[in-house]
Amino acid sequence: MDYLSERAKQLHQGAIRAMFDKSAGMDDIINMGIGEPDLNTPVKICEAASQALKEGKTHYTPNAGTLECRQAVAAYSSIKTLQYDPVSEIIITPGGMGALSLFLSVVVNEGDEVLVQDPQWLNYVSQIQFFGGVPVPVPVRSKECFVLKAAEIEKRITAKTKLLMLNSPNNPTGCVIPPAELMAIADIAKKYDLLVVSDEVYNTICYEDTFLSISMLPDMKKRTVVINSLSKAFAMTGWRLGYAAGPADIIKKMTQAQENISACANSAAQAAAVYALKHPDFAETIRDEFVRRRKIILAALDAIPEISYCVPQGAFYVFPDISAYGMTSYEFCSRLLEEERVVCIPGSAFGVCGEGHIRMAYTCSEDELTEAMRRFSRFCESVRRG
Ligand code: PMP
């Protein structure tokens, strides 16, 4: 008897985890594969959680999260000028992924088309499909620094298009959509009455300009759901703490969905989040660390003649073009792993348009990164020599 649902049968292990598994059991691995800071959560944030536990905050919280945590989100960072109502317009979730999946579960009908850039973080496509939607890839190109273009979005709009997914700063490309293009995208969303989900989990890691959310552009708040999380900003991936801010009717349904799925986010993690969100300087220190690491990796890539790349404007990924070596990105990453014990992710894992590139996460320590780049350069040289 086959008990699995048709939906479950569509689920597959993603290429990032697969690469990770491939490296398991190998010695002396340097991992540039997984999008997770090696830094530990700042101690003061851990202490806030520990204090909360000692005070008996060991219970369920409201489905939308504690009011204190929602208030801290409303008062935090880039979206605070939008004055979201913590009672009706914010939900605390298990990670940004929790927010994204709850969101998709309440807006996607079978067959709805969802525009999502290609290459893109691979979980989007599986999540959309899992909830019955149809992902429609919108190519972004290295010659345009991977900026998502309003004109490319418009070309792909049909009567079935409901939703546009944005992720800036972007995983895997490091692109931050410039304000002028963001405005053009907002105009398209308004023209075709699209809902927008803006995944801003990397918004504290911007290198050039301060972050601008599409929700802040004129008339966009009412058609945008902002997703964010403490994972990257405060090095809190394991705490599973994220949130969504958006129109009350959508947030209400997400809260009812959460009631039936996980009840609420972890209560101690919510207490930790309240502390973290009130101390944005932690996120700045973490960003500064990535500024240093970015310098190291870009300097090493500059010294390899066959490699070109777009300078990452945000997040902690660089997505160099490796096509000059005449291998697929999968072959390149497999050989790099076998010959030099460095884990990178093939660009093809992020969509058809990712082929010819690899994703390198500069999430390991400066020493490890320096060693990884030494090995990487040696690998490129050995391929060059044949
Ligand atoms: N969005 C993007 C673009 C990501 O890269 C990630 C994590 N890799 C997430 C969302 C989810 O992060 P989390 O669930 O840890 O908040």
CSV table of C-alpha atoms and ligand atoms in Angstrom, one decimal:
chain,number,residue,atom,x,y,z
A,1,MET,CA,0.0,0.0,0.0
A,2,ASP,CA,1.3,3.4,-1.0
A,3,TYR,CA,0.3,5.8,1.8
A,4,LEU,CA,2.1,8.9,0.5
A,5,SER,CA,0.2,11.8,-0.8
A,6,GLU,CA,0.8,13.0,-4.4
A,7,ARG,CA,2.1,16.2,-2.9
A,8,ALA,CA,4.7,14.4,-0.7
A,9,LYS,CA,5.9,12.5,-3.7
A,10,GLN,CA,7.0,15.7,-5.3
A,11,LEU,CA,9.4,16.5,-2.4
A,12,HIS,CA,13.1,15.9,-3.0
A,13,GLN,CA,16.2,16.6,-1.2
A,14,GLY,CA,17.6,19.9,-2.4
A,15,ALA,CA,21.1,20.2,-4.0
A,16,ILE,CA,22.5,22.1,-1.0
A,17,ARG,CA,21.8,19.3,1.4
A,18,ALA,CA,22.8,16.7,-1.2
A,19,MET,CA,26.3,18.4,-1.6
A,20,PHE,CA,26.5,18.5,2.2
A,21,ASP,CA,25.8,14.7,2.4
A,22,LYS,CA,28.4,14.0,-0.4
A,23,SER,CA,31.0,15.7,1.8
A,24,ALA,CA,30.0,13.8,4.9
A,25,GLY,CA,32.7,11.4,6.0
A,26,MET,CA,35.4,13.2,4.1
A,27,ASP,CA,38.3,14.7,6.2
A,28,ASP,CA,39.5,18.3,6.1
A,29,ILE,CA,36.5,19.8,4.4
A,30,ILE,CA,35.9,23.5,4.2
A,31,ASN,CA,32.3,24.3,3.8
A,32,MET,CA,31.3,27.2,1.6
A,33,GLY,CA,28.0,25.5,0.8
A,34,ILE,CA,25.5,26.2,3.5
A,35,GLY,CA,24.0,29.6,3.9
A,36,GLU,CA,24.6,29.8,7.6
A,37,PRO,CA,26.9,32.1,9.5
A,38,ASP,CA,29.6,30.2,11.5
A,39,LEU,CA,29.3,32.9,14.2
A,40,ASN,CA,27.5,31.9,17.4
A,41,THR,CA,24.5,33.9,18.7
A,42,PRO,CA,25.7,36.8,20.8
A,43,VAL,CA,25.8,35.7,24.4
A,44,LYS,CA,23.5,38.5,25.7
A,45,ILE,CA,20.8,37.2,23.4
A,46,CYS,CA,21.3,33.7,24.7
A,47,GLU,CA,21.1,35.1,28.3
A,48,ALA,CA,17.8,36.8,27.5
A,49,ALA,CA,16.3,33.4,26.5
A,50,SER,CA,17.8,31.7,29.5
A,51,GLN,CA,16.4,34.3,31.8
A,52,ALA,CA,12.9,33.9,30.2
A,53,LEU,CA,13.0,30.2,30.8
A,54,LYS,CA,14.0,30.7,34.4
A,55,GLU,CA,11.0,33.1,34.8
A,56,GLY,CA,8.7,30.4,33.6
A,57,LYS,CA,8.2,31.4,30.0
A,58,THR,CA,8.0,27.8,29.1
A,59,HIS,CA,4.5,27.8,27.8
A,60,TYR,CA,2.6,28.2,24.6
A,61,THR,CA,2.4,31.8,23.4
A,62,PRO,CA,-0.5,33.2,21.4
A,63,ASN,CA,-0.6,31.8,17.9
A,64,ALA,CA,0.7,35.0,16.4
A,65,GLY,CA,3.5,35.2,19.0
A,66,THR,CA,3.8,37.2,22.2
A,67,LEU,CA,2.6,40.8,21.9
A,68,GLU,CA,6.0,41.9,23.2
A,69,CYS,CA,7.7,40.2,20.3
A,70,ARG,CA,5.3,41.6,17.7
A,71,GLN,CA,5.8,45.0,19.2
A,72,ALA,CA,9.6,44.6,19.0
A,73,VAL,CA,9.2,43.6,15.3
A,74,ALA,CA,7.0,46.6,14.6
A,75,ALA,CA,9.6,49.0,16.1
A,76,TYR,CA,12.5,47.4,14.4
A,77,SER,CA,14.6,48.4,11.4
A,78,SER,CA,13.7,49.1,7.9
A,79,ILE,CA,9.9,48.6,8.1
A,80,LYS,CA,9.3,50.6,11.3
A,81,THR,CA,8.2,53.7,9.4
A,82,LEU,CA,5.3,51.7,8.0
A,83,GLN,CA,3.8,51.5,11.5
A,84,TYR,CA,2.5,47.9,11.3
A,85,ASP,CA,-0.1,47.2,13.9
A,86,PRO,CA,1.5,44.5,16.2
A,87,VAL,CA,-2.0,43.2,17.1
A,88,SER,CA,-3.3,42.5,13.6
A,89,GLU,CA,-0.5,42.9,11.0
A,90,ILE,CA,2.4,40.9,12.4
A,91,ILE,CA,3.0,37.2,13.1
A,92,ILE,CA,6.0,35.5,14.7
A,93,THR,CA,6.8,32.2,13.1
A,94,PRO,CA,9.4,29.4,13.2
A,95,GLY,CA,12.0,31.0,11.0
A,96,GLY,CA,11.6,32.9,7.8
A,97,MET,CA,10.7,29.5,6.2
A,98,GLY,CA,7.8,29.1,8.6
A,99,ALA,CA,6.6,32.6,7.6
A,100,LEU,CA,7.0,31.8,3.9
A,101,SER,CA,5.2,28.4,4.0
A,102,LEU,CA,2.3,29.8,6.1
A,103,PHE,CA,2.0,32.7,3.7
A,104,LEU,CA,1.9,30.4,0.6
A,105,SER,CA,-0.5,28.1,2.3
A,106,VAL,CA,-3.1,30.9,2.7
A,107,VAL,CA,-2.7,32.7,-0.6
A,108,VAL,CA,-2.0,30.0,-3.3
A,109,ASN,CA,-4.9,28.2,-5.0
A,110,GLU,CA,-4.2,25.2,-7.2
A,111,GLY,CA,-2.8,26.5,-10.5
A,112,ASP,CA,-2.0,30.0,-9.4
A,113,GLU,CA,1.1,31.3,-11.1
A,114,VAL,CA,3.9,32.7,-9.0
A,115,LEU,CA,6.7,34.7,-10.5
A,116,VAL,CA,10.0,34.0,-9.1
A,117,GLN,CA,13.4,34.9,-10.4
A,118,ASP,CA,15.8,32.3,-11.8
A,119,PRO,CA,18.4,31.6,-10.3
A,120,GLN,CA,16.8,31.7,-6.9
A,121,TRP,CA,16.9,30.1,-3.5
A,122,LEU,CA,15.8,26.6,-4.3
A,123,ASN,CA,13.2,26.2,-1.5
A,124,TYR,CA,10.9,28.8,-3.1
A,125,VAL,CA,10.1,26.5,-6.1
A,126,SER,CA,9.4,23.4,-3.9
A,127,GLN,CA,7.3,25.4,-1.5
A,128,ILE,CA,5.2,27.0,-4.3
A,129,GLN,CA,4.7,23.5,-5.8
A,130,PHE,CA,3.9,21.9,-2.5
A,131,PHE,CA,1.0,24.4,-2.1
A,132,GLY,CA,-0.3,23.7,-5.6
A,133,GLY,CA,1.1,26.8,-7.3
A,134,VAL,CA,3.0,27.0,-10.5
A,135,PRO,CA,6.4,28.7,-10.3
A,136,VAL,CA,7.1,30.9,-13.3
A,137,PRO,CA,10.8,31.6,-13.6
A,138,VAL,CA,11.9,35.1,-14.5
A,139,PRO,CA,15.5,35.1,-15.7
A,140,VAL,CA,18.1,37.4,-14.2
A,141,ARG,CA,21.5,37.7,-16.0
A,142,SER,CA,25.0,38.2,-14.9
A,143,LYS,CA,25.5,40.9,-17.5
A,144,GLU,CA,22.9,42.9,-15.6
A,145,CYS,CA,24.4,42.1,-12.3
A,146,PHE,CA,21.5,39.7,-11.7
A,147,VAL,CA,19.0,42.6,-11.2
A,148,LEU,CA,15.4,41.4,-11.6
A,149,LYS,CA,13.9,43.6,-14.3
A,150,ALA,CA,10.4,44.9,-14.3
A,151,ALA,CA,10.1,44.3,-18.1
A,152,GLU,CA,11.0,40.6,-17.7
A,153,ILE,CA,8.3,40.3,-15.0
A,154,GLU,CA,5.7,42.0,-17.2
A,155,LYS,CA,6.4,39.6,-20.2
A,156,ARG,CA,5.4,36.6,-18.1
A,157,ILE,CA,2.2,37.9,-16.6
A,158,THR,CA,-0.9,35.9,-17.5
A,159,ALA,CA,-4.5,35.8,-16.3
A,160,LYS,CA,-3.4,33.2,-13.7
A,161,THR,CA,-0.5,35.3,-12.2
A,162,LYS,CA,-1.2,36.0,-8.6
A,163,LEU,CA,2.0,36.6,-6.8
A,164,LEU,CA,5.5,38.0,-7.2
A,165,MET,CA,8.3,36.7,-5.0
A,166,LEU,CA,11.2,39.1,-4.3
A,167,ASN,CA,14.3,38.4,-2.4
A,168,SER,CA,16.7,41.3,-2.1
A,169,PRO,CA,19.5,41.1,-1.0
A,170,ASN,CA,19.5,37.9,-2.9
A,171,ASN,CA,20.4,34.3,-2.3
A,172,PRO,CA,22.3,33.0,-4.4
A,173,THR,CA,23.5,36.1,-6.4
A,174,GLY,CA,24.2,38.7,-3.7
A,175,CYS,CA,22.2,41.2,-5.8
A,176,VAL,CA,20.3,44.1,-4.2
A,177,ILE,CA,17.6,45.5,-6.5
A,178,PRO,CA,18.4,49.2,-7.0
A,179,PRO,CA,15.6,51.7,-6.0
A,180,ALA,CA,14.8,52.7,-9.6
A,181,GLU,CA,14.2,49.1,-10.6
A,182,LEU,CA,12.2,48.4,-7.4
A,183,MET,CA,10.0,51.3,-8.3
A,184,ALA,CA,9.4,49.9,-11.8
A,185,ILE,CA,8.6,46.5,-10.3
A,186,ALA,CA,6.1,48.1,-7.8
A,187,ASP,CA,4.4,49.8,-10.8
A,188,ILE,CA,4.0,46.4,-12.5
A,189,ALA,CA,2.6,45.0,-9.3
A,190,LYS,CA,0.0,47.8,-9.1
A,191,LYS,CA,-0.8,47.7,-12.8
A,192,TYR,CA,-1.6,44.0,-12.7
A,193,ASP,CA,-2.9,43.9,-9.2
A,194,LEU,CA,-0.3,41.4,-8.0
A,195,LEU,CA,0.4,40.4,-4.4
A,196,VAL,CA,4.1,40.7,-3.5
A,197,VAL,CA,6.0,38.8,-1.0
A,198,SER,CA,9.3,40.4,-0.1
A,199,ASP,CA,11.8,38.1,1.6
A,200,GLU,CA,14.2,40.4,3.4
A,201,VAL,CA,16.1,37.9,5.6
A,202,TYR,CA,19.4,39.4,4.4
A,203,ASN,CA,18.4,43.1,4.8
A,204,THR,CA,20.9,43.8,7.6
A,205,ILE,CA,23.8,42.6,5.4
A,206,CYS,CA,24.0,45.4,2.7
A,207,TYR,CA,27.4,46.6,1.6
A,208,GLU,CA,26.8,49.8,-0.4
A,209,ASP,CA,23.5,51.4,0.4
A,210,THR,CA,20.9,51.3,3.1
A,211,PHE,CA,18.1,48.8,2.5
A,212,LEU,CA,14.9,49.8,0.8
A,213,SER,CA,11.8,47.5,1.1
A,214,ILE,CA,9.3,47.5,-1.7
A,215,SER,CA,6.6,47.7,1.0
A,216,MET,CA,7.8,51.3,1.6
A,217,LEU,CA,7.1,52.5,-1.9
A,218,PRO,CA,3.8,54.4,-2.5
A,219,ASP,CA,0.7,52.2,-2.3
A,220,MET,CA,2.7,49.0,-1.8
A,221,LYS,CA,2.1,48.3,1.9
A,222,LYS,CA,-1.4,47.0,1.2
A,223,ARG,CA,-0.2,44.5,-1.4
A,224,THR,CA,3.0,43.4,0.2
A,225,VAL,CA,3.8,40.8,2.8
A,226,VAL,CA,7.3,41.3,4.3
A,227,ILE,CA,9.1,38.1,5.5
A,228,ASN,CA,12.1,38.4,7.8
A,229,SER,CA,14.0,36.4,10.4
A,230,LEU,CA,16.6,36.6,13.0
A,231,SER,CA,18.6,33.7,11.5
A,232,LYS,CA,21.1,35.7,9.4
A,233,ALA,CA,20.9,39.1,11.1
A,234,PHE,CA,21.7,37.9,14.6
A,235,ALA,CA,23.3,34.5,13.8
A,236,MET,CA,20.3,32.7,15.1
A,237,THR,CA,19.6,30.0,12.5
A,238,GLY,CA,19.0,27.3,15.1
A,239,TRP,CA,16.5,29.3,17.1
A,240,ARG,CA,13.9,29.2,14.3
A,241,LEU,CA,12.5,32.6,14.7
A,242,GLY,CA,11.1,34.7,11.9
A,243,TYR,CA,8.1,36.9,11.2
A,244,ALA,CA,5.8,38.3,8.6
A,245,ALA,CA,4.3,41.8,8.4
A,246,GLY,CA,1.4,42.5,6.0
A,247,PRO,CA,-2.3,43.2,5.5
A,248,ALA,CA,-4.4,42.1,8.4
A,249,ASP,CA,-6.6,39.7,6.5
A,250,ILE,CA,-3.6,37.7,5.3
A,251,ILE,CA,-1.8,37.8,8.7
A,252,LYS,CA,-5.1,36.6,10.4
A,253,LYS,CA,-5.3,33.6,8.1
A,254,MET,CA,-1.6,32.8,8.6
A,255,THR,CA,-2.2,32.9,12.3
A,256,GLN,CA,-5.1,30.4,12.0
A,257,ALA,CA,-2.9,28.2,9.8
A,258,GLN,CA,-0.2,28.4,12.4
A,259,GLU,CA,-2.7,27.4,15.1
A,260,ASN,CA,-3.2,24.2,13.2
A,261,ILE,CA,0.4,23.5,12.3
A,262,SER,CA,2.9,24.4,15.0
A,263,ALA,CA,0.7,26.5,17.4
A,264,CYS,CA,3.4,29.1,17.8
A,265,ALA,CA,7.1,29.9,17.6
A,266,ASN,CA,9.3,28.7,20.4
A,267,SER,CA,8.6,30.9,23.5
A,268,ALA,CA,12.2,31.3,24.7
A,269,ALA,CA,13.3,32.2,21.2
A,270,GLN,CA,10.6,34.9,21.1
A,271,ALA,CA,12.1,36.3,24.4
A,272,ALA,CA,15.6,36.2,22.8
A,273,ALA,CA,14.2,38.0,19.7
A,274,VAL,CA,12.7,40.8,21.8
A,275,TYR,CA,16.2,41.4,23.2
A,276,ALA,CA,17.9,41.1,19.9
A,277,LEU,CA,15.5,43.4,18.0
A,278,LYS,CA,16.1,46.1,20.6
A,279,HIS,CA,19.8,45.8,20.1
A,280,PRO,CA,20.4,46.2,16.4
A,281,ASP,CA,24.1,46.9,17.0
A,282,PHE,CA,24.6,43.1,17.2
A,283,ALA,CA,23.4,42.9,13.5
A,284,GLU,CA,25.8,45.6,12.6
A,285,THR,CA,28.8,43.8,14.2
A,286,ILE,CA,27.8,40.7,12.2
A,287,ARG,CA,27.5,42.7,9.0
A,288,ASP,CA,31.0,44.1,9.6
A,289,GLU,CA,32.4,40.6,9.8
A,290,PHE,CA,31.0,39.9,6.4
A,291,VAL,CA,32.5,43.1,5.0
A,292,ARG,CA,35.9,41.7,5.9
A,293,ARG,CA,35.2,38.2,4.5
A,294,ARG,CA,33.9,39.6,1.3
A,295,LYS,CA,37.1,41.5,0.8
A,296,ILE,CA,39.1,38.3,1.2
A,297,ILE,CA,37.0,36.2,-1.2
A,298,LEU,CA,36.8,38.9,-3.9
A,299,ALA,CA,40.5,39.5,-3.8
A,300,ALA,CA,41.2,35.8,-4.3
A,301,LEU,CA,38.7,35.6,-7.2
A,302,ASP,CA,40.2,38.7,-8.8
A,303,ALA,CA,43.5,36.8,-9.1
A,304,ILE,CA,42.0,34.0,-11.2
A,305,PRO,CA,41.9,35.1,-14.8
A,306,GLU,CA,39.1,32.8,-16.1
A,307,ILE,CA,36.6,33.8,-13.4
A,308,SER,CA,34.3,36.8,-13.5
A,309,TYR,CA,31.7,37.7,-11.0
A,310,CYS,CA,29.2,40.5,-10.0
A,311,VAL,CA,30.3,42.2,-6.8
A,312,PRO,CA,27.7,41.1,-4.1
A,313,GLN,CA,25.8,44.1,-2.8
A,314,GLY,CA,24.3,42.2,0.0
A,315,ALA,CA,23.9,38.8,1.8
A,316,PHE,CA,27.0,36.6,2.1
A,317,TYR,CA,27.2,34.9,-1.3
A,318,VAL,CA,29.1,35.4,-4.5
A,319,PHE,CA,28.0,33.7,-7.7
A,320,PRO,CA,31.0,33.6,-10.0
A,321,ASP,CA,30.9,32.5,-13.6
A,322,ILE,CA,33.0,29.3,-14.0
A,323,SER,CA,31.9,28.5,-17.6
A,324,ALA,CA,35.3,29.2,-19.0
A,325,TYR,CA,36.5,25.9,-17.6
A,326,GLY,CA,34.2,23.9,-19.9
A,327,MET,CA,32.5,21.9,-17.2
A,328,THR,CA,28.9,22.0,-15.9
A,329,SER,CA,28.6,23.7,-12.5
A,330,TYR,CA,27.8,20.3,-11.0
A,331,GLU,CA,31.0,18.7,-12.5
A,332,PHE,CA,33.0,21.7,-11.3
A,333,CYS,CA,31.7,21.5,-7.7
A,334,SER,CA,32.1,17.7,-7.6
A,335,ARG,CA,35.7,17.9,-8.7
A,336,LEU,CA,36.4,20.8,-6.4
A,337,LEU,CA,35.1,18.7,-3.5
A,338,GLU,CA,37.0,15.5,-4.5
A,339,GLU,CA,40.3,17.2,-5.3
A,340,GLU,CA,40.4,20.1,-2.8
A,341,ARG,CA,37.8,19.3,-0.2
A,342,VAL,CA,35.9,22.6,-0.6
A,343,VAL,CA,32.1,22.5,-0.7
A,344,CYS,CA,30.4,25.0,-3.1
A,345,ILE,CA,27.0,24.7,-4.7
A,346,PRO,CA,26.4,24.2,-8.4
A,347,GLY,CA,24.5,27.2,-9.9
A,348,SER,CA,22.2,24.8,-11.7
A,349,ALA,CA,20.7,23.9,-8.3
A,350,PHE,CA,19.1,27.4,-8.2
A,351,GLY,CA,17.4,27.2,-11.6
A,352,VAL,CA,18.2,26.7,-15.3
A,353,CYS,CA,19.7,30.2,-15.5
A,354,GLY,CA,22.2,29.4,-12.7
A,355,GLU,CA,24.1,27.0,-14.9
A,356,GLY,CA,27.7,28.2,-15.6
A,357,HIS,CA,28.0,29.6,-12.1
A,358,ILE,CA,28.6,28.3,-8.6
A,359,ARG,CA,27.5,29.7,-5.3
A,360,MET,CA,30.2,30.4,-2.7
A,361,ALA,CA,29.0,31.3,0.8
A,362,TYR,CA,31.6,33.3,2.7
A,363,THR,CA,30.3,32.2,6.0
A,364,CYS,CA,33.4,30.4,7.4
A,365,SER,CA,36.1,32.1,9.5
A,366,GLU,CA,38.7,34.4,7.9
A,367,ASP,CA,41.4,31.8,8.3
A,368,GLU,CA,39.2,29.0,6.8
A,369,LEU,CA,38.2,31.3,4.0
A,370,THR,CA,41.8,32.2,3.2
A,371,GLU,CA,42.6,28.5,3.1
A,372,ALA,CA,39.5,27.7,1.0
A,373,MET,CA,40.5,30.3,-1.5
A,374,ARG,CA,44.0,29.0,-1.7
A,375,ARG,CA,42.7,25.5,-2.5
A,376,PHE,CA,40.1,27.0,-4.9
A,377,SER,CA,42.8,28.9,-6.8
A,378,ARG,CA,45.0,25.7,-6.9
A,379,PHE,CA,42.0,23.8,-8.3
A,380,CYS,CA,41.4,26.4,-11.0
A,381,GLU,CA,45.0,26.4,-12.0
A,382,SER,CA,45.1,22.6,-12.2
A,383,VAL,CA,42.0,22.6,-14.5
A,384,ARG,CA,43.6,25.3,-16.6
A,385,ARG,CA,46.6,23.2,-17.1
A,386,GLY,CA,44.4,20.2,-18.0
B,1,PMP,N1,14.9,33.2,2.6
B,1,PMP,C1,16.1,33.0,2.0
B,1,PMP,C2,16.4,33.7,0.7
B,1,PMP,C3,17.1,32.2,2.6
B,1,PMP,O1,18.3,32.1,2.1
B,1,PMP,C4,16.8,31.6,3.8
B,1,PMP,C5,17.7,30.7,4.5
B,1,PMP,N2,18.7,30.1,3.8
B,1,PMP,C6,15.5,31.8,4.4
B,1,PMP,C7,14.6,32.6,3.7
B,1,PMP,C8,15.0,31.1,5.6
B,1,PMP,O2,15.7,31.3,6.7
B,1,PMP,P1,15.2,31.0,8.2
B,1,PMP,O3,14.1,30.0,8.0
B,1,PMP,O4,16.4,30.4,8.9
B,1,PMP,O5,14.7,32.2,8.7
